PDB file of C-alpha atoms and ligand atoms in Angstrom:
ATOM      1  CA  UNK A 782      -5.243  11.073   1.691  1.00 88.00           C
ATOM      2  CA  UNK A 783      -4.011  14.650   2.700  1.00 95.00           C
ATOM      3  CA  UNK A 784      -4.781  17.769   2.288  1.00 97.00           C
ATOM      4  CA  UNK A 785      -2.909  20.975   2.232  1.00 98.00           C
ATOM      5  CA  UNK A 786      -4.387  24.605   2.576  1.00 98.00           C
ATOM      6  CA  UNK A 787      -2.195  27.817   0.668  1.00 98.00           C
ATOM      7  CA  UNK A 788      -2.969  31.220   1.580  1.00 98.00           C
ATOM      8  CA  UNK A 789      -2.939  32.479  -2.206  1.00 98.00           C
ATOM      9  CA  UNK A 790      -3.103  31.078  -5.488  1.00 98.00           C
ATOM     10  CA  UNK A 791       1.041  32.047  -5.492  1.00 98.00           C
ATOM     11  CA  UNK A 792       1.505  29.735  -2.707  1.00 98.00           C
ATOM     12  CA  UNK A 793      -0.641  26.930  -4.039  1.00 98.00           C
ATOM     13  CA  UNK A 794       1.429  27.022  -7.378  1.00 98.00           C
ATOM     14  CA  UNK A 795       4.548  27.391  -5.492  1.00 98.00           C
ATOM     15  CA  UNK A 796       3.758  24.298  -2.993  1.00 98.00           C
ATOM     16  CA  UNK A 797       2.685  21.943  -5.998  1.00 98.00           C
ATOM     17  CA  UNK A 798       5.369  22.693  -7.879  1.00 98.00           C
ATOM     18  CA  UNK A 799       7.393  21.850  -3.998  1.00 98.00           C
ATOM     19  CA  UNK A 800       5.269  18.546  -3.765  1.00 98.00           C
ATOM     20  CA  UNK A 801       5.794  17.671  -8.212  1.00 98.00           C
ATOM     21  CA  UNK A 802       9.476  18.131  -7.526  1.00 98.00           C
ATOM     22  CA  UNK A 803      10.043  15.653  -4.166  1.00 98.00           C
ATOM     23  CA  UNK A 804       8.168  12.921  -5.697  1.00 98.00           C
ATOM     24  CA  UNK A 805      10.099  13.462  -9.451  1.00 98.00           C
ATOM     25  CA  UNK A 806      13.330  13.317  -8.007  1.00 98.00           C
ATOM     26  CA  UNK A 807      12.094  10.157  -5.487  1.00 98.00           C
ATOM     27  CA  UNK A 808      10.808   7.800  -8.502  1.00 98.00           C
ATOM     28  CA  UNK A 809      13.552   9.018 -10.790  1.00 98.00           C
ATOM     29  CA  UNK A 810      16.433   8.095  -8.142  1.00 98.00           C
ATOM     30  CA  UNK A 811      15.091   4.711  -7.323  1.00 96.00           C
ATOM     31  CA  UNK A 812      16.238   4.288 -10.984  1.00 96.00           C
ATOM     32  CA  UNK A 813      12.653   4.737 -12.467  1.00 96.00           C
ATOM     33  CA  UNK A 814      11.313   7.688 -15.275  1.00 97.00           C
ATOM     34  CA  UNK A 815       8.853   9.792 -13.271  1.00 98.00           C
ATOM     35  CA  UNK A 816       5.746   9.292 -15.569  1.00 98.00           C
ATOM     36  CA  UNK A 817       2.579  11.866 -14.944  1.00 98.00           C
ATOM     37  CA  UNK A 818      -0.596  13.057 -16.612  1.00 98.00           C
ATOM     38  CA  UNK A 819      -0.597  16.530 -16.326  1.00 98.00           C
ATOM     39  CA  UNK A 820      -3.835  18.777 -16.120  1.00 98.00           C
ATOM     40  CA  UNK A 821      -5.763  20.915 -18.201  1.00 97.00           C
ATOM     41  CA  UNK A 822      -7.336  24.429 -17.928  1.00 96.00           C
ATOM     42  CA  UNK A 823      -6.336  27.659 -16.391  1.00 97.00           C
ATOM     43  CA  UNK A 824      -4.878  26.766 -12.843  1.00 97.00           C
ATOM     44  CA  UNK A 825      -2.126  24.789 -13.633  1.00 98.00           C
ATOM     45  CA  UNK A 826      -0.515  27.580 -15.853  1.00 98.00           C
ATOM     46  CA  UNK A 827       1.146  29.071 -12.935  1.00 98.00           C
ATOM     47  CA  UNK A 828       2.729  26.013 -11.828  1.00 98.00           C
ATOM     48  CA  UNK A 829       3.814  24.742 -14.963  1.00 98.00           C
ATOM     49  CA  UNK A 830       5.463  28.519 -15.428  1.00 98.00           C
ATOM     50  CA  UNK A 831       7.383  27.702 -12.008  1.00 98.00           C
ATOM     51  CA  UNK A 832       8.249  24.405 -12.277  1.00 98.00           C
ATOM     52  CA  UNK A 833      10.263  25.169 -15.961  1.00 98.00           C
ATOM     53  CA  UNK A 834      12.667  27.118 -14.128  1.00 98.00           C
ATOM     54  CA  UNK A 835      13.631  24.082 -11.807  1.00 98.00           C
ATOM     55  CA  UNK A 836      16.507  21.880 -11.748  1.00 97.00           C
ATOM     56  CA  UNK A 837      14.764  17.827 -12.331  1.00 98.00           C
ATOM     57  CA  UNK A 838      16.182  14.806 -14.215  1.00 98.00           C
ATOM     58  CA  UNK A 839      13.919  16.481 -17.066  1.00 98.00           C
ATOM     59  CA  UNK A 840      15.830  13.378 -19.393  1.00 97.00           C
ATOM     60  CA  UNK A 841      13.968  10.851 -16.822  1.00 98.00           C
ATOM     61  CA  UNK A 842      10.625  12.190 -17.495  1.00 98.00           C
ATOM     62  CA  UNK A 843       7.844  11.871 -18.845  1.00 98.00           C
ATOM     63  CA  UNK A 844       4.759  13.829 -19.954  1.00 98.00           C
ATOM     64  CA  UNK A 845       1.532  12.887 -20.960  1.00 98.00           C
ATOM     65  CA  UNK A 846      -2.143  14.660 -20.722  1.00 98.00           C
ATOM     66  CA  UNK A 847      -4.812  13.608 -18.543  1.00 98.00           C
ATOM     67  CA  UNK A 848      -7.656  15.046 -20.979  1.00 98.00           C
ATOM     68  CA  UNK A 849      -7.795  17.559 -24.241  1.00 98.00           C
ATOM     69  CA  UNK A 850     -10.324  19.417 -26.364  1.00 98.00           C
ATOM     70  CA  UNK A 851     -10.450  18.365 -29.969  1.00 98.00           C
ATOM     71  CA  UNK A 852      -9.126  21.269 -31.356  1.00 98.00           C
ATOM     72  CA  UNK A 853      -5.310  20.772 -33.036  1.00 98.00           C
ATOM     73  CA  UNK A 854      -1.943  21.501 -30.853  1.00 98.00           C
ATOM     74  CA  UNK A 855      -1.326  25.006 -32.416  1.00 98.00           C
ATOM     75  CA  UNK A 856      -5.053  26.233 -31.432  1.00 98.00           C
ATOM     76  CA  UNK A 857      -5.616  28.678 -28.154  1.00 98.00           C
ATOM     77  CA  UNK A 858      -8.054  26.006 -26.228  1.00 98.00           C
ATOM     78  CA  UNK A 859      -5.411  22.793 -26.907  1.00 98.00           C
ATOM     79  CA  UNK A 860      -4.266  21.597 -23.536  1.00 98.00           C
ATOM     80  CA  UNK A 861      -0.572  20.633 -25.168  1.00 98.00           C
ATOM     81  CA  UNK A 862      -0.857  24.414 -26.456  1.00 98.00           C
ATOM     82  CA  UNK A 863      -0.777  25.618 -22.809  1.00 98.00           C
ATOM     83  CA  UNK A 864       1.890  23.408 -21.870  1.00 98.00           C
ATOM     84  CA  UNK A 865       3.974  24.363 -24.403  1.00 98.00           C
ATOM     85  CA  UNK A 866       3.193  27.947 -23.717  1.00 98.00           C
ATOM     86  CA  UNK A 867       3.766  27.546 -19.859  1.00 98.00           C
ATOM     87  CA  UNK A 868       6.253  25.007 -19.528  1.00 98.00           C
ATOM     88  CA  UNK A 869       7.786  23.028 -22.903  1.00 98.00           C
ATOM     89  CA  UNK A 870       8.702  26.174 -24.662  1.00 98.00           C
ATOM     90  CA  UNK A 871      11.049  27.405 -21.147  1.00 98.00           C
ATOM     91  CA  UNK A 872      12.414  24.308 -20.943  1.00 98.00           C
ATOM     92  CA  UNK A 873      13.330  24.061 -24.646  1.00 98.00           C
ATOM     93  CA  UNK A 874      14.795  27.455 -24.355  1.00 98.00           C
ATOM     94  CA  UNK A 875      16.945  25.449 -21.638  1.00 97.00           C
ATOM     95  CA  UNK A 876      18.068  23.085 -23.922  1.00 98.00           C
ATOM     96  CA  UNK A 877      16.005  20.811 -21.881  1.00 98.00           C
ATOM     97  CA  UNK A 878      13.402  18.155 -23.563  1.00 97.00           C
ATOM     98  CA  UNK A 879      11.419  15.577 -21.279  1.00 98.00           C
ATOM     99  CA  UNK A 880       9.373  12.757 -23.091  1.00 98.00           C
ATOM    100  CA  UNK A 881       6.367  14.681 -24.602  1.00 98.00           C
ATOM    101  CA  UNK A 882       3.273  12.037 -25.489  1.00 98.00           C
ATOM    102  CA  UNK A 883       0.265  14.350 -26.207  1.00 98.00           C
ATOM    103  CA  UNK A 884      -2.998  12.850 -26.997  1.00 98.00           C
ATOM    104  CA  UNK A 885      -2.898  12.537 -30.957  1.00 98.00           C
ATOM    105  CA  UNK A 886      -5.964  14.822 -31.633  1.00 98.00           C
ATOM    106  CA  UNK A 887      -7.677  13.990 -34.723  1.00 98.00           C
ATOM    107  CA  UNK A 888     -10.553  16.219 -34.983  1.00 98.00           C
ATOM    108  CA  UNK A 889     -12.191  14.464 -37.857  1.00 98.00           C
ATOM    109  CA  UNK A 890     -11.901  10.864 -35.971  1.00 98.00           C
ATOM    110  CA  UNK A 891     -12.091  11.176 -32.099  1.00 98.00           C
ATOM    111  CA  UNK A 892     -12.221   7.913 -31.375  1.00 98.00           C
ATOM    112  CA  UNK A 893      -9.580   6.741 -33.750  1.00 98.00           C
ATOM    113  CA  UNK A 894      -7.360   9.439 -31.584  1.00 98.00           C
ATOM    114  CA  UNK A 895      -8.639   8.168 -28.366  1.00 98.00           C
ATOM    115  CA  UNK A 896      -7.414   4.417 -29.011  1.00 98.00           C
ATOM    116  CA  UNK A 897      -4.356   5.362 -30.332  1.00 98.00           C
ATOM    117  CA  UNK A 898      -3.651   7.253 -26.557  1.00 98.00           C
ATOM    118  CA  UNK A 899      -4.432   4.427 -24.893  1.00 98.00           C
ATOM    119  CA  UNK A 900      -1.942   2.546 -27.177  1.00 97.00           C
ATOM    120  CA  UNK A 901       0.931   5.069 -26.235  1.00 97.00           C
ATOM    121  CA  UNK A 902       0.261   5.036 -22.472  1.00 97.00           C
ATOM    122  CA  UNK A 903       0.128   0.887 -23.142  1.00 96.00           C
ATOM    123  CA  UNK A 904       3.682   1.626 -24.920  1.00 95.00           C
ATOM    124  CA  UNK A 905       5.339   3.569 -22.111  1.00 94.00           C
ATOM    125  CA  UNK A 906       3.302   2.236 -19.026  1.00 94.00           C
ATOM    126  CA  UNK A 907       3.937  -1.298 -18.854  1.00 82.00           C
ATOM    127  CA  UNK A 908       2.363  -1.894 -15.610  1.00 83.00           C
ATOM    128  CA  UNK A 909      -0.663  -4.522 -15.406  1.00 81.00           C
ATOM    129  CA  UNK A 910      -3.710  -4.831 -14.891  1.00 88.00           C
ATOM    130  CA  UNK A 911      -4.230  -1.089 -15.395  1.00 93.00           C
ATOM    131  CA  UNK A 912      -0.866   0.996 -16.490  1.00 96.00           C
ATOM    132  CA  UNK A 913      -0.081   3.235 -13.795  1.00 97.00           C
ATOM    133  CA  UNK A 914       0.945   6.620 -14.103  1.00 98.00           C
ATOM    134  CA  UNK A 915       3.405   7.970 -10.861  1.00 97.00           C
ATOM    135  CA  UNK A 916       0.971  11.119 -10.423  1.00 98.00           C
ATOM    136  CA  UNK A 917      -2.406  12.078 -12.146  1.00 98.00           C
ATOM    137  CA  UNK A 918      -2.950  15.501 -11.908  1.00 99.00           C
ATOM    138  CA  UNK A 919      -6.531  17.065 -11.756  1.00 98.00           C
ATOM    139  CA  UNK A 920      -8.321  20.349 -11.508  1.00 98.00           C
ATOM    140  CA  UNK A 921     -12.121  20.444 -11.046  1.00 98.00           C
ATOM    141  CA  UNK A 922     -14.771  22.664 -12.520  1.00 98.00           C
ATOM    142  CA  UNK A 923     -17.625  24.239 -10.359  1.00 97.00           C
ATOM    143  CA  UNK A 924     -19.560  21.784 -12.037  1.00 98.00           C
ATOM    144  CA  UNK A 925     -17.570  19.370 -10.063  1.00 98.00           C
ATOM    145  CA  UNK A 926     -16.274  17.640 -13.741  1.00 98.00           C
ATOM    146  CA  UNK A 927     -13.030  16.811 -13.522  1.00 98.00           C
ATOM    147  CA  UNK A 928     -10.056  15.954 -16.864  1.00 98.00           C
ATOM    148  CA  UNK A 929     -12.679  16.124 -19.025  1.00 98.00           C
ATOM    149  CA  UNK A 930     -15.104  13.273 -17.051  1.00 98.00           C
ATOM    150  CA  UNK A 931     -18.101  15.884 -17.079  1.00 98.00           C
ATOM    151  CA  UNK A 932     -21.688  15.464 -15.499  1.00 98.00           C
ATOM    152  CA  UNK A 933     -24.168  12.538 -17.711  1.00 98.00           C
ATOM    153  CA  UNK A 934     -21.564  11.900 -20.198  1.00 98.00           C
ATOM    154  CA  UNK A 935     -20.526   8.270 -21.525  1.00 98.00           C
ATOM    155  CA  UNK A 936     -16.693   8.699 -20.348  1.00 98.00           C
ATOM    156  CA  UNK A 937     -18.023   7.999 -17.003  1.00 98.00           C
ATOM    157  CA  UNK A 938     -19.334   4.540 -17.276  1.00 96.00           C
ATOM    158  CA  UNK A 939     -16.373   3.401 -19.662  1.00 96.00           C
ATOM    159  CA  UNK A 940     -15.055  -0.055 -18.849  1.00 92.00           C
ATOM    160  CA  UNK A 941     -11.672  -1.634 -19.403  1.00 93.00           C
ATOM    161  CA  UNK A 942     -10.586   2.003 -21.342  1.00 97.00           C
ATOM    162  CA  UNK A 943      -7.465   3.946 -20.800  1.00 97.00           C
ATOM    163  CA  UNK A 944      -8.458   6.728 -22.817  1.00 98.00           C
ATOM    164  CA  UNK A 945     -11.663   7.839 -24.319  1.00 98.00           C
ATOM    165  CA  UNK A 946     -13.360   9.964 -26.537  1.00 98.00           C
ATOM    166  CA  UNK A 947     -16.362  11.923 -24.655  1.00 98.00           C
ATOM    167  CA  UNK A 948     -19.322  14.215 -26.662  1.00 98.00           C
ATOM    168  CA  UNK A 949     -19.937  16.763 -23.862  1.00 98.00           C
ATOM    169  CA  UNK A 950     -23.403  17.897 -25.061  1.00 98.00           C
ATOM    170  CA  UNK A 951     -22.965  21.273 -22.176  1.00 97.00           C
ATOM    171  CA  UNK A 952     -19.862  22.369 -24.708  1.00 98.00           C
ATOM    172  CA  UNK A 953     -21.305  20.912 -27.490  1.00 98.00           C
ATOM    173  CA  UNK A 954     -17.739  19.061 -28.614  1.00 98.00           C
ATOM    174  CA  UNK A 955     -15.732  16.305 -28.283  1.00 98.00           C
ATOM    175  CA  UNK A 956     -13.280  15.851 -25.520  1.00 98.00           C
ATOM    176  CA  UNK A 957     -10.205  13.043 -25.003  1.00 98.00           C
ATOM    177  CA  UNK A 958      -9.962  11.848 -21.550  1.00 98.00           C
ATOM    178  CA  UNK A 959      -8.344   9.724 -18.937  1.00 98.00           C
ATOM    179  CA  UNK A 960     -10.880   7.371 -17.604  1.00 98.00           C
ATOM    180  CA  UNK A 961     -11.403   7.333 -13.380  1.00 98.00           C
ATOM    181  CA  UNK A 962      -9.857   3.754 -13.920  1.00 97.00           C
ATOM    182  CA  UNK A 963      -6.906   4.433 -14.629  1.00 97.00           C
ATOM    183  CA  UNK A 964      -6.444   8.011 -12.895  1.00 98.00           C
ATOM    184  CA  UNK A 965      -7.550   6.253  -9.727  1.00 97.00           C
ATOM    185  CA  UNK A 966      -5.185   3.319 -10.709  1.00 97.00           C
ATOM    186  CA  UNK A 967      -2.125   6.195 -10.471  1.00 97.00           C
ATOM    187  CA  UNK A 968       0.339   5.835  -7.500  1.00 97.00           C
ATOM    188  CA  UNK A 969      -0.220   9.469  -6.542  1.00 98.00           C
ATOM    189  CA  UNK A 970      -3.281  11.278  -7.879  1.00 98.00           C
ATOM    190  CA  UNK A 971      -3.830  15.136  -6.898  1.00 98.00           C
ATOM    191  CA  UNK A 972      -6.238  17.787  -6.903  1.00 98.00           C
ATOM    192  CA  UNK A 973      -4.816  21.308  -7.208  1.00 98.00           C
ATOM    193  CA  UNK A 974      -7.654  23.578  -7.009  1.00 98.00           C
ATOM    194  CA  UNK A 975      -8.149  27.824  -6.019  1.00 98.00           C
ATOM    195  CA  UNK A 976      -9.913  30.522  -5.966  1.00 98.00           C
ATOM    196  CA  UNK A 977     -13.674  30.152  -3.081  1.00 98.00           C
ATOM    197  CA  UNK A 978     -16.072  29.845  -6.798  1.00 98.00           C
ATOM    198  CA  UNK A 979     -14.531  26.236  -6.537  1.00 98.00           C
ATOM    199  CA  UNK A 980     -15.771  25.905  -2.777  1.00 98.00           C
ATOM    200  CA  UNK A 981     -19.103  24.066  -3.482  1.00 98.00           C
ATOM    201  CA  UNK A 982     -17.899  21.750  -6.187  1.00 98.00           C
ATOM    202  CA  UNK A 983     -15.193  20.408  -3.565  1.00 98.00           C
ATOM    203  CA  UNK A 984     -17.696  20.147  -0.884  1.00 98.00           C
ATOM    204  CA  UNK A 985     -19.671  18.344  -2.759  1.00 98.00           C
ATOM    205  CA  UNK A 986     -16.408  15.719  -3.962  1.00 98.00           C
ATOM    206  CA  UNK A 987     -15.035  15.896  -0.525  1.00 98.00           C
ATOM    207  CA  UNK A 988     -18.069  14.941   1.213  1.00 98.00           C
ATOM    208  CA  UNK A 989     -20.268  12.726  -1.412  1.00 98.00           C
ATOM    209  CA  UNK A 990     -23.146  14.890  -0.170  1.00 97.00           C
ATOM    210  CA  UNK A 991     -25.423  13.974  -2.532  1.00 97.00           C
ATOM    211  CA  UNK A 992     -23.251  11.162  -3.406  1.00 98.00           C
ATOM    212  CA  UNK A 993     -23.961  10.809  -7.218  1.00 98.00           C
ATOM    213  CA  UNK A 994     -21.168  10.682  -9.689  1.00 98.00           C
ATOM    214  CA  UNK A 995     -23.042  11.088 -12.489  1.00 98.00           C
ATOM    215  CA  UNK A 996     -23.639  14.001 -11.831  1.00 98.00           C
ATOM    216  CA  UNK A 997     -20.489  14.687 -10.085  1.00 98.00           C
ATOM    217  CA  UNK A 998     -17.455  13.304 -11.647  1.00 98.00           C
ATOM    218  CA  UNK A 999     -14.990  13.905  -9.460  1.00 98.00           C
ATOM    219  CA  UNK A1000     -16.838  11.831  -6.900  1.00 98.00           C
ATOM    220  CA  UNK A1001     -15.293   8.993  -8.588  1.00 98.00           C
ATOM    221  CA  UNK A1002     -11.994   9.991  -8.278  1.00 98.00           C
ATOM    222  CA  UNK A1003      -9.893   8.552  -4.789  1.00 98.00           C
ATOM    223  CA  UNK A1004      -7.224  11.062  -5.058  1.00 98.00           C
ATOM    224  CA  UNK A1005      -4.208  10.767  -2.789  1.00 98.00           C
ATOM    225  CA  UNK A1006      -3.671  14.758  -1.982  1.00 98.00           C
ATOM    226  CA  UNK A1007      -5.628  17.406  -2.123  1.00 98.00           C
ATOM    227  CA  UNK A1008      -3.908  21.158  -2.912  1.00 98.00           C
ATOM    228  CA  UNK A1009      -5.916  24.100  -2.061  1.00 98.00           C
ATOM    229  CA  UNK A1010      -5.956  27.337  -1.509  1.00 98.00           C
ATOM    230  CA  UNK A1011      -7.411  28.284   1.541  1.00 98.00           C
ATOM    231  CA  UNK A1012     -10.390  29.894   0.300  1.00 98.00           C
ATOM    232  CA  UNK A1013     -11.808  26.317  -1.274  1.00 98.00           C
ATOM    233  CA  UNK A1014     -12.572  25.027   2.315  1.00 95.00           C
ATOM    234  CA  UNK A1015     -12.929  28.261   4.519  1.00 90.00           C
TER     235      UNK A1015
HETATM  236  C1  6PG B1676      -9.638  21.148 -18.954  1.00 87.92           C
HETATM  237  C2  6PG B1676      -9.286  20.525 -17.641  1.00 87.92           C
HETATM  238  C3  6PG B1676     -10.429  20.632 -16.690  1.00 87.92           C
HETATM  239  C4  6PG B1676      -9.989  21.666 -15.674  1.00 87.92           C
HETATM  240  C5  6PG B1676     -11.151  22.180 -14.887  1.00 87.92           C
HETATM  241  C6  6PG B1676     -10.719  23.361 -14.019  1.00 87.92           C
HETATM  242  O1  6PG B1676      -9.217  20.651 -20.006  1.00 87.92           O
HETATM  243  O2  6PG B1676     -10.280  22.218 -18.890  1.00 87.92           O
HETATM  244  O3  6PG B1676      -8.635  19.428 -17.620  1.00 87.92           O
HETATM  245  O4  6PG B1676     -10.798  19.463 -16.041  1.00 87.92           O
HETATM  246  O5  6PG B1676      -9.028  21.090 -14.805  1.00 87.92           O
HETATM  247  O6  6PG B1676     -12.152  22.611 -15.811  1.00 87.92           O
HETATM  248  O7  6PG B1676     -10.293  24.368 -14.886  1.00 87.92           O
HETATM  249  P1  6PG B1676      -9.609  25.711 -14.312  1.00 87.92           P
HETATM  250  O8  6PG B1676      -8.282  25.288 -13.750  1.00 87.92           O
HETATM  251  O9  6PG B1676      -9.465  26.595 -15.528  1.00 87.92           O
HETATM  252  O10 6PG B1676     -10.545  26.265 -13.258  1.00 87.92           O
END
């Protein structure tokens, strides 16, 4: 595991972006597709805006989500919204389309929309036991949550599961999310996280001080890299 310190959010977005691009074009010319589960929330925006204008085998990849609110694709707080907004709709404009899989949100029917994810990840990711993305990646909340695996919910304790529906009682809503068996079953599974009001919540992951996941998801997580800016750990 490794861990690499930015001096500004800039940098961070600019160095994951660095890091997203050597392992795409790695997997995709050892004659795989480069298959990753790409975060949620605010922080990944910048990257996402970067990485659309560089030059991948886009046609060799492909893009799935690693959690999403139950709200539909074309509303403000959808996860495949911001994606399209920071990344899809550039690339498009490119004439450039990479596999898109987006969790199939069904508001009225979470869990009917959570089994059918784990049936297109099945589809795509052949790999056994546990189909295994090439790079999970993950942002964390100061409530050290991380995809949407959030403090004393059920997704945390789900067995055999891909993909699962969560009721996050905090937000008062259903969630989809990867489960921590198969992120932590992912070749290459990062944490890109900034700003210091993150500091506490990685302290507490980093260090398992109190070691509860529970209460603090991303304790359960064995990621392979850790991105920060500087400000996280100083
Ligand atoms: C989501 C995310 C979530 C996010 C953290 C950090 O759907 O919101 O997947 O896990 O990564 O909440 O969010 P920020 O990047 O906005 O701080």
């Amino acid at each position: 595991m490794s861990q690499i310190l930015f001096d500004t959010p800039e940098q961070l977005a600019q160095g994951a972006t660095d890091a997203f691009c050597d392992l795409a074009q790695a997997i995709t010319q050892s004659g795989k597709r480069f298959r990753v589960a790409l975060s949620g929330g605010s922080t990944p925006k910048r990257m996402n805006q970067i990485l659309a204008d560089r030059d991948l085998p886009w046609d060799q990849i492909d893009l799935f989500w690693g959690d999403e609110r139950n709200v539909p694709h074309d509303h403000a707080d959808s996860n495949y919204r911001m994606v399209c907004d920071t990344l899809l709709d550039a690339l498009e404009k490119r004439g450039i389309k990479p596999g898109t899989y987006p969790v199939p949100v069904d508001v009225e029917d979470p869990a009917k929309a959570a089994l059918a994810y784990e049936s297109l990840i099945k589809q795509y990711l052949t790999s056994t036991p546990v189909p295994q993305f090439d790079l999970v990646l993950l942002g964390m909340g100061d409530d050290v949550h991380t995809a949407s695996l959030f403090p004393g919910t059920k997704a945390l304790e789900a067995a055999d599961r891909l993909c699962v529906e969560n009721w996050v009682e905090k937000l008062v809503t259903w969630r989809y999310t990867l489960t921590a068996e198969v992120i932590n079953a992912a070749s290459e599974t990062w944490f890109v996280i900034a700003g210091a009001g993150k500091r506490e919540a990685v302290r507490i992951a980093q260090s398992k001080q109190p070691n509860d996941p529970s209460m603090y998801p991303s304790q359960l997580i064995k990621p392979t890299r850790w991105l920060l800016t500087r400000d996280v750990v100083e």
